[in-house]
Coordinates of C-alpha atoms and ligand atoms in Angstrom, one line a residue:
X1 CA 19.3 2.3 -17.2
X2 CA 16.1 0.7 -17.9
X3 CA 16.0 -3.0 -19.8
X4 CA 12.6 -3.3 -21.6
X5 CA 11.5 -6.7 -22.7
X6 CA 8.3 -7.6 -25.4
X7 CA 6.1 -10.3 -24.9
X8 CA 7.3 -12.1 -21.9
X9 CA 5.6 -15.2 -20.3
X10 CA 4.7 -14.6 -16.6
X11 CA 3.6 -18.1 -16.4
X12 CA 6.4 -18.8 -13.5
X13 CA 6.3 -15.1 -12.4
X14 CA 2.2 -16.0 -10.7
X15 CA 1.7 -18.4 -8.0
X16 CA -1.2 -19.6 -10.2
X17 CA 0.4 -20.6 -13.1
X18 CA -1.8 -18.7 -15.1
X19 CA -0.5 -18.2 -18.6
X20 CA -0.3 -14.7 -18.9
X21 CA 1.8 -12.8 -21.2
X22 CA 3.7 -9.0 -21.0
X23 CA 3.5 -6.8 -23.7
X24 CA 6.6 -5.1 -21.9
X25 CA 8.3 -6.0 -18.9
X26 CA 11.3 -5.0 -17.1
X27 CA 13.4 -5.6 -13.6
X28 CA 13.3 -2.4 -11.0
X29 CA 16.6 -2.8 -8.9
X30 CA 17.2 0.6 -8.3
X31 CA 14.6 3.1 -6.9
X32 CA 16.2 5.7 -9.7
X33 CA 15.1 3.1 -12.1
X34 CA 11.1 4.5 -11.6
X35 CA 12.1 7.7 -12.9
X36 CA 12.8 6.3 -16.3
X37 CA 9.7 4.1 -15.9
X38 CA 7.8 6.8 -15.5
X39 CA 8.7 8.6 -17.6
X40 CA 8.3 5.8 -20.5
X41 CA 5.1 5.3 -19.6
X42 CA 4.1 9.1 -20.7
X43 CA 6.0 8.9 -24.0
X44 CA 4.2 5.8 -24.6
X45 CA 0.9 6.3 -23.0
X46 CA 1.0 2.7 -21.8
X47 CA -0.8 1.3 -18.4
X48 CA 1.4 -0.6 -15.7
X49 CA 1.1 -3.4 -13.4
X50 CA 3.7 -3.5 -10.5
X51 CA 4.3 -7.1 -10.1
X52 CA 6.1 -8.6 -6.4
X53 CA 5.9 -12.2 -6.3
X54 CA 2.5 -12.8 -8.3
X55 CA 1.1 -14.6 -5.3
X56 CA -2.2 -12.4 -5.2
X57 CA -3.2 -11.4 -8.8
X58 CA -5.0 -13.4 -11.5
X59 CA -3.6 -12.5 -14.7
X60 CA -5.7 -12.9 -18.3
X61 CA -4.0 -14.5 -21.2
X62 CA -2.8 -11.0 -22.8
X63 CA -1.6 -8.3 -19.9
X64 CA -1.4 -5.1 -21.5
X65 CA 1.1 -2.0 -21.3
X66 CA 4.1 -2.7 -18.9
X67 CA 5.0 -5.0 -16.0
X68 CA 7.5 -4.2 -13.6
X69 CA 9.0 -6.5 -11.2
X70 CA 10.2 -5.3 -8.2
X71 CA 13.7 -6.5 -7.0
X72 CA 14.6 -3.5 -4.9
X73 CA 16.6 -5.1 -2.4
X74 CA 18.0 -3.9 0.5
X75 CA 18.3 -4.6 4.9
X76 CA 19.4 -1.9 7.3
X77 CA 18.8 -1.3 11.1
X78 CA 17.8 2.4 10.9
X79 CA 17.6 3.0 14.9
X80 CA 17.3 1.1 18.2
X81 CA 16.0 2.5 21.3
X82 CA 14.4 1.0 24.5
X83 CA 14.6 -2.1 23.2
X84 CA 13.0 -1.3 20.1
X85 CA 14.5 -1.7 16.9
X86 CA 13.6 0.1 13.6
X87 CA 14.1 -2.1 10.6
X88 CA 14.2 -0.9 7.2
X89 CA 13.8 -3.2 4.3
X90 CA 13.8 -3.4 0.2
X91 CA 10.7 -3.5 -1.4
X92 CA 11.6 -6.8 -3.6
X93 CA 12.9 -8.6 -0.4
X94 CA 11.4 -12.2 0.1
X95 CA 8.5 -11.8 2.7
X96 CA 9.1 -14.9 4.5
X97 CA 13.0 -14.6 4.1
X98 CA 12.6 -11.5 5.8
X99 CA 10.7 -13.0 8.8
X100 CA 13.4 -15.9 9.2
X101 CA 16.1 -13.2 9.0
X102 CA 14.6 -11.0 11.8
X103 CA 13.9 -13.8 13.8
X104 CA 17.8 -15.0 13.7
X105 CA 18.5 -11.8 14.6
X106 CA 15.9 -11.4 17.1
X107 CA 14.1 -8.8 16.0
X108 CA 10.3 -10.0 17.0
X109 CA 7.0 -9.3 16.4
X110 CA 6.5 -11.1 12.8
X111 CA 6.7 -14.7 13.4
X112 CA 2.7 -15.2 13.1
X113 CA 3.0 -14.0 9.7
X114 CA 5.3 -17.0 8.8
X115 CA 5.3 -18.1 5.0
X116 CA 3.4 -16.1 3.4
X117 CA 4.5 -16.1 0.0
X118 CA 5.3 -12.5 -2.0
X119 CA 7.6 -9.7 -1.4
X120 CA 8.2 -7.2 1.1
X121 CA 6.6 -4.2 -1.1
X122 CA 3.3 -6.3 -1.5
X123 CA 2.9 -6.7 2.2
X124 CA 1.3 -3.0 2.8
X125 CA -1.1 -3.7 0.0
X126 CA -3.2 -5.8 1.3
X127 CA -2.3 -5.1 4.6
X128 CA -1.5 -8.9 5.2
X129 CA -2.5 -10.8 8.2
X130 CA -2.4 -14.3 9.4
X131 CA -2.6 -16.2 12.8
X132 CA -4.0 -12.8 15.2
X133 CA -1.2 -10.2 13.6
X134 CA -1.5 -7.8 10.9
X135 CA 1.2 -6.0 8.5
X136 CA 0.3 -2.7 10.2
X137 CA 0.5 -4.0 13.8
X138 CA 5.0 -4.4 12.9
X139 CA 4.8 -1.7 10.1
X140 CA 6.3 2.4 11.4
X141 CA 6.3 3.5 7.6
X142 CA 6.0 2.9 3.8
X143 CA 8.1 4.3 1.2
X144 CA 7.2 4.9 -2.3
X145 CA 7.3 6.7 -5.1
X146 CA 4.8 9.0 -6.2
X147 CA 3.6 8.5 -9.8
X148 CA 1.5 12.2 -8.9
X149 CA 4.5 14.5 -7.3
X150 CA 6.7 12.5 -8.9
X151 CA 8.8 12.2 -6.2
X152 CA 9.6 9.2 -3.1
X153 CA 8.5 10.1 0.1
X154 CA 7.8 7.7 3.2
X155 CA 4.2 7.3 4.3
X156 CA 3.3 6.9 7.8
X157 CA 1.5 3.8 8.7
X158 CA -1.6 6.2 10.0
X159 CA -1.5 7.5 6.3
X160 CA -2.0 4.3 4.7
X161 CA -5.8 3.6 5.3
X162 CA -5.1 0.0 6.5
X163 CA -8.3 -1.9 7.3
X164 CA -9.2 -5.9 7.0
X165 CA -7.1 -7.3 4.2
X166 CA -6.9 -3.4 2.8
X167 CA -5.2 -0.3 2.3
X168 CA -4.8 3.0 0.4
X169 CA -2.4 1.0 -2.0
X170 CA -5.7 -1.4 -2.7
X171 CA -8.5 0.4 -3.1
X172 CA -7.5 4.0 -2.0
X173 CA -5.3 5.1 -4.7
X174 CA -4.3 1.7 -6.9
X175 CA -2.1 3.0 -9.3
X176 CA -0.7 6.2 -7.7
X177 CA 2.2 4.5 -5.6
X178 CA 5.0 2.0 -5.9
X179 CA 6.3 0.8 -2.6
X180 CA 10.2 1.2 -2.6
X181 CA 11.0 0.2 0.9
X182 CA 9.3 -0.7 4.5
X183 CA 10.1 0.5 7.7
X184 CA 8.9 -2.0 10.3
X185 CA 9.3 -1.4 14.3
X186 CA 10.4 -4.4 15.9
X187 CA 11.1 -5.7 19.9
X188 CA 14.2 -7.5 21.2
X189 CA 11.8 -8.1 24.2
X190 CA 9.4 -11.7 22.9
X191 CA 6.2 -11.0 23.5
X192 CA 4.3 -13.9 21.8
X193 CA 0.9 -13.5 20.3
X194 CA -1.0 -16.5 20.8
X195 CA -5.0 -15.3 20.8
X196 CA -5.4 -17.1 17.8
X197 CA -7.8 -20.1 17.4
X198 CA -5.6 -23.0 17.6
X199 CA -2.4 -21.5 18.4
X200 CA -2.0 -21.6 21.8
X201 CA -2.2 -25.7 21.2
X202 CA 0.3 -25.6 18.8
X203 CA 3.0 -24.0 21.0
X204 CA 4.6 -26.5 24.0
X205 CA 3.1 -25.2 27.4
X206 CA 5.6 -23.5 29.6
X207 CA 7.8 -20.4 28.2
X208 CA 7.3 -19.8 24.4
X209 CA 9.4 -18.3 22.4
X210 CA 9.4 -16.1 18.7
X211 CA 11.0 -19.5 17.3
X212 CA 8.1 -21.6 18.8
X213 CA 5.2 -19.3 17.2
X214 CA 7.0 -19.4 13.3
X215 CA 7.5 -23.5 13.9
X216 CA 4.4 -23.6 14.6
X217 CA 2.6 -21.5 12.1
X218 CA 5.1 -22.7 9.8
X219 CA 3.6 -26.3 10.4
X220 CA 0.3 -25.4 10.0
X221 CA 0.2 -23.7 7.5
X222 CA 2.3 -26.4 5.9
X223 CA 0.1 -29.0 7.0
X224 CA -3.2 -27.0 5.9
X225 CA -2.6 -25.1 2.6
X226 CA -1.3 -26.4 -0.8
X227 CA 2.5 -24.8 -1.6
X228 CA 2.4 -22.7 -4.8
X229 CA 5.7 -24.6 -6.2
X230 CA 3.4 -27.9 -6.5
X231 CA -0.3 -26.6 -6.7
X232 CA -1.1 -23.5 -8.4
X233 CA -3.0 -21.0 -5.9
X234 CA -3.2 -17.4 -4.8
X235 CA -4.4 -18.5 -1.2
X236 CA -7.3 -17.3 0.1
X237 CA -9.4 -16.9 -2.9
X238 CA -12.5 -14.8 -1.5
X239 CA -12.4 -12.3 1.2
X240 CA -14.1 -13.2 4.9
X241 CA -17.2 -11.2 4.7
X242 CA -17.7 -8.4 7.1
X243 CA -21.6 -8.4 8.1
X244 CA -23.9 -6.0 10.3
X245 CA -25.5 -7.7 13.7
X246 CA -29.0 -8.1 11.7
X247 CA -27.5 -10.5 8.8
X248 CA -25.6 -12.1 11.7
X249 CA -28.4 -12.6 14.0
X250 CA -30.3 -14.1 11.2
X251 CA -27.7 -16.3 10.0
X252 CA -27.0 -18.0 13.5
X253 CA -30.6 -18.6 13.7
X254 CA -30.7 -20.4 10.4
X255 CA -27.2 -22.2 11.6
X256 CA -26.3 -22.5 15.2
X257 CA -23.0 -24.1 14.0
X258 CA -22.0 -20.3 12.0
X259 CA -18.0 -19.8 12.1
X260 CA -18.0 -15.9 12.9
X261 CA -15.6 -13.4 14.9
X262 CA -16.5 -9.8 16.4
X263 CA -15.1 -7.2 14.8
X264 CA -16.0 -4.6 16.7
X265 CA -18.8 -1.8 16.3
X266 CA -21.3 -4.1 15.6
X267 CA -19.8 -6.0 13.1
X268 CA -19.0 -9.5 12.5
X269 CA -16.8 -12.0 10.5
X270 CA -17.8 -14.7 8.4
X271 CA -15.3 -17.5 8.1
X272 CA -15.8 -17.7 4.0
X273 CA -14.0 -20.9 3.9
X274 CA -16.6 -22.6 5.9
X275 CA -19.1 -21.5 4.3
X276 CA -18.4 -22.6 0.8
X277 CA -17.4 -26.2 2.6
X278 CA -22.1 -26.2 4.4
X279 CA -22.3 -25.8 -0.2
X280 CA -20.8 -28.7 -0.5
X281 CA -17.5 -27.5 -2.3
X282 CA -15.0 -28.5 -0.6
X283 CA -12.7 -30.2 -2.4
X284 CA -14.5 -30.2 -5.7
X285 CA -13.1 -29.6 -9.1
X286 CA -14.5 -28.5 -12.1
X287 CA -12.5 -28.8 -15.5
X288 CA -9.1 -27.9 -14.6
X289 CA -9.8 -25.7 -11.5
X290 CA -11.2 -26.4 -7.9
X291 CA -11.2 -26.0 -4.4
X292 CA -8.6 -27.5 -1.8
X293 CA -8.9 -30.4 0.0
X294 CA -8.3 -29.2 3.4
X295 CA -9.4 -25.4 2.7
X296 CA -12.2 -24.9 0.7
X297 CA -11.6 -21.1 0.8
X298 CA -8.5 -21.9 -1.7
X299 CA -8.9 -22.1 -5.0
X300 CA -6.4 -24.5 -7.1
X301 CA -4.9 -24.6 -10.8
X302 CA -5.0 -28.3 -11.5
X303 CA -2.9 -28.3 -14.2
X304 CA -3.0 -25.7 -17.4
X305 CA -5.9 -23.4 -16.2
X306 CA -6.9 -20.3 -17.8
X307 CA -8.0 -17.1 -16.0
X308 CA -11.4 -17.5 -17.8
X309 CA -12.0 -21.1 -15.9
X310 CA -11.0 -19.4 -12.5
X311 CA -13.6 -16.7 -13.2
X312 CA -16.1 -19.3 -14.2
X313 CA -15.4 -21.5 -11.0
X314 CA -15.4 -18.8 -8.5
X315 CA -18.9 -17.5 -10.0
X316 CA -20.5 -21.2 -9.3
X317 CA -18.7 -20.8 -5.7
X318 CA -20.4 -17.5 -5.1
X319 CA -23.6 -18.6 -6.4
X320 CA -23.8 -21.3 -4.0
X321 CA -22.8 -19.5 -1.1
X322 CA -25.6 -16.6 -2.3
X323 CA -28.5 -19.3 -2.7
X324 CA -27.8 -21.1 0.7
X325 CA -26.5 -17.9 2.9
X326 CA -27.5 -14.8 1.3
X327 CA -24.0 -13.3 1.8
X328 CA -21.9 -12.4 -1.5
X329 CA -18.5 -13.6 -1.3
X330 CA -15.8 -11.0 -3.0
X331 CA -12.8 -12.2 -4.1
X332 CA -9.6 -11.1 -2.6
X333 CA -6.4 -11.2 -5.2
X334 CA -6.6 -8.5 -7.7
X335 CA -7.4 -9.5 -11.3
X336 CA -5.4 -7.7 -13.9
X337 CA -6.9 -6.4 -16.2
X338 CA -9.6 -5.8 -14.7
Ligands
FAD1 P1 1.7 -9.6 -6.1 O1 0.7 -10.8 -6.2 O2 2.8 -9.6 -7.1 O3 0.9 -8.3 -6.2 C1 -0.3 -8.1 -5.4 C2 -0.8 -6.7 -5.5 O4 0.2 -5.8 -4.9 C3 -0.9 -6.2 -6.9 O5 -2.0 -5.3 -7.0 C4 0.4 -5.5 -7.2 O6 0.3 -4.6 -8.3 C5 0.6 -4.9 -5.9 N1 2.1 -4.7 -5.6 C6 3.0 -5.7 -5.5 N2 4.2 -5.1 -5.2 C7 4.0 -3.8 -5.1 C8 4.9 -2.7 -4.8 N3 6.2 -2.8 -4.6 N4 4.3 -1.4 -4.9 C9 3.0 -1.2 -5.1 N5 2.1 -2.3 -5.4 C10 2.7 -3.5 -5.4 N6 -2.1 -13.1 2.2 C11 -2.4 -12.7 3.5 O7 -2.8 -11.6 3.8 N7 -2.3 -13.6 4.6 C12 -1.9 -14.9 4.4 O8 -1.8 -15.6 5.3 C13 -1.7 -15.3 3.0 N8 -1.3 -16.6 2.7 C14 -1.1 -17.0 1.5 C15 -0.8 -18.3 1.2 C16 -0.6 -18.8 -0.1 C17 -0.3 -20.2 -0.3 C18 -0.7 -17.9 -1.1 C19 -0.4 -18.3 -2.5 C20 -1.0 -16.5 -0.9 C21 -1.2 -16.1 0.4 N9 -1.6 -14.7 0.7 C22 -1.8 -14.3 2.0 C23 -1.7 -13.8 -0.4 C24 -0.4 -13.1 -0.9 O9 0.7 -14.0 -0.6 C25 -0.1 -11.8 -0.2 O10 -1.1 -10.9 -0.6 C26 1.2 -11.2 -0.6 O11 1.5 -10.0 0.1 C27 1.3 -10.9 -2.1 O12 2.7 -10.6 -2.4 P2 3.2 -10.6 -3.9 O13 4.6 -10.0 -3.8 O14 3.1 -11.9 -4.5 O15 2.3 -9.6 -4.6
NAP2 P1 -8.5 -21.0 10.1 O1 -7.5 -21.1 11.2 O2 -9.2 -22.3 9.6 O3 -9.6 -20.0 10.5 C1 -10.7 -19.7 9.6 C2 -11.1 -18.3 9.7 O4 -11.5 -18.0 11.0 C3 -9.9 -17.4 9.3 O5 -10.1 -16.8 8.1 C4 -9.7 -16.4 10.4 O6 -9.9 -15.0 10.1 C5 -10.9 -16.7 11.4 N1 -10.4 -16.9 12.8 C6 -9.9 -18.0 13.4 N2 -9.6 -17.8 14.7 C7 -9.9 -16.5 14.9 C8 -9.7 -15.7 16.0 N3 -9.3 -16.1 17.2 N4 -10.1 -14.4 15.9 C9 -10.5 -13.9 14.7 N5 -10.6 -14.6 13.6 C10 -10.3 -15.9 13.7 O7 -7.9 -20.3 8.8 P2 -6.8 -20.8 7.8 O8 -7.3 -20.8 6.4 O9 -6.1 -22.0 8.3 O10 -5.7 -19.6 7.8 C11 -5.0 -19.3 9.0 C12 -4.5 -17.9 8.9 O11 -3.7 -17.6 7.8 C13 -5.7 -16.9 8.9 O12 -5.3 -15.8 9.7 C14 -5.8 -16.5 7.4 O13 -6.2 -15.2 7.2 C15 -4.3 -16.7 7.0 N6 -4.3 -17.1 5.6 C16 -4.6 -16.1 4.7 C17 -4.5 -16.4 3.3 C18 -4.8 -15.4 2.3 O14 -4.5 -15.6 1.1 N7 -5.3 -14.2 2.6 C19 -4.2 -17.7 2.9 C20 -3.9 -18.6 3.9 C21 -4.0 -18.3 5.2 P3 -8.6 -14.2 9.5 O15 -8.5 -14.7 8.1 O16 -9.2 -12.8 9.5 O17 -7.4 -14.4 10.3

């Protein structure tokens, strides 16, 4: 059975508070649920937005067609060998509960990617990373269903297209698939990643364990970004440009001080945050909207913003970055509709 609702405020259902409303909305708990989704969205001819956690989307005032949240839930150990341990886990599974969790049960390998807010299914989307490790470094396969065959099948993490902050879910095939379940591959054996900036600092020197990275990431990011439940935000609200050796070459001539990471064939990273703070912007707020304090490459909901002053804000950001670097900042949440 499928429950569809009219008109429902997603106001608390978006880490930004925006105040978006559903034309239809409805809970998936089931898997079989989709087929009756699916199929009501060909007798009505109506467009859909899967919704996890609403940490990376910026929603207009009216959203369109149907919204369905994901609640799949679900935990399982499908297999162990060698000390290796296949995990399988719901779709609408808490992303940071599910770190704890493994952790307790010490299953390693996601502790960097500590807090992050959202659900389980959202994680292959953007192929999230934070603190040196990335969703598809833990991630064996992805299940969905396929609104095309119209059938679930798993999808090996080699078929998923994941690059930086990107995946065939993103900008591959965006509304073809609806992730069901994850399969991650996970160590009993610790094998800490510390390569990341100040990481290795924020661990105590001798032997370091899995708990030692997540307290410490955990603190960080505690310390460093504003939490959702008090400050509206979708984190990171423009992607780290990706430039060729030329613009980079040029750039550290213009600024010795440039933040920037390899990235291999040529290609390097722009920390965006830093530059919007050389324009000036940290910490600046326009109207009801602005950006962070201690990260200027998050963008906040002071209290009662509209999508229409986030777009507004974010245009004088990218302006400003344009005029003084040359580099266009894209942003990174999806906004719906487009
Ligand atoms: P939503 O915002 O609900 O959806 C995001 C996109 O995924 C939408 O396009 C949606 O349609 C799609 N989607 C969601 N669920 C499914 C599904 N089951 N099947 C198919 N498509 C689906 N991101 C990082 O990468 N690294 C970070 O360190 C990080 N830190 C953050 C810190 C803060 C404070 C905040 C607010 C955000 C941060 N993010 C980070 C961004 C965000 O949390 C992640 O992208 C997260 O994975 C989004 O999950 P969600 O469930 O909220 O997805
Ligand atoms: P930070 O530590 O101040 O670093 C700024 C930027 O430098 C980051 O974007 C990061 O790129 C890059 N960087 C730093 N050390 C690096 C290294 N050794 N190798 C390659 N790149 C390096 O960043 P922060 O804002 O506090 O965030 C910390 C981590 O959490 C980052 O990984 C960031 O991506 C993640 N985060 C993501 C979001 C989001 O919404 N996407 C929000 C908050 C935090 P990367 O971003 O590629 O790592």
């Amino acid at each position: 059975m499928l429950e569809i609702a009219r008109d429902v405020s997603l106001q608390h259902l978006n880490t930004f508070f925006l105040p978006a409303r559903a034309e239809y909305f409805a809970c998936i708990e089931q898997p079989e649920q989709l087929l009756l989704l699916s199929e009501w969205l060909d007798v009505e001819q109506q467009p859909l937005l899967v919704l996890g956690g609403g940490s990376n989307l910026v929603l207009a005032d009216r959203v369109p067609g149907m919204v369905a949240k994901i609640e799949i839930k679900g935990w399982q150990l499908a297999s162990e060998y060698a000390g290796r341990v296949r995990l399988r886990v719901g779709a609408g599974e808490n992303w940071h509960a599910t770190v704890e969790r493994a952790l307790h049960e010490g299953l390693y390998g996601l502790e960097n990617l500590a807090l992050i807010p959202g659900t389980v299914g959202a994680a292959p989307v953007q192929n999230i990373g934070a603190y040196g490790v990335e969703f598809k470094d833990r991630a064996h396969a992805v299940q969905v269903y396929d609104h095309v065959e119209r059938c679930f099948k798993w999808l090996l993490s080699d078929e998923c297209r994941f690059g930086y902050r990107d995946s065939l879910f993103k900008t591959g095939m965006p509304n073809r698939y609806i992730i069901t379940a994850v399969e991650f591959d996970l160590d009993r054996e610790p094998n800490p990643v510390l390569d990341y900036g100040g990481l290795r600092q924020a661990v105590p020197t001798g032997e370091v364990t899995p708990q030692h990275v997540f307290e410490a990431v955990c603190r960080t990011r505690r310390d460093k970004l504003p939490d959702p439940s008090e400050l509206g935000n979708v984190g990171s609200f423009f992607q780290n440009p990706i430039v060729g050796i030329e613009t980079h070459q040029r750039l550290l001539s213009e600024f010795p001080n440039l933040v920037s990471f390899p990235e291999g064939q040529g290609q390097w990273k722009l920390a965006a945050g830093w530059l919007i703070e050389q324009c000036g912007l940290k910490g600046v707020c326009e109207g009801q909207v602005g950006t962070y304090a201690r990260q200027a490459l998050v963008m906040v909901n002071l209290g009662g913003a509209r999508r229409k002053d986030i777009v507004c804000f974010a245009a004088r950001v990218q302006q400003a970055v344009r005029d003084k670097f040359g580099v266009v900042l894209v942003p990174e949440p999806r906004f719906y509709p487009d």
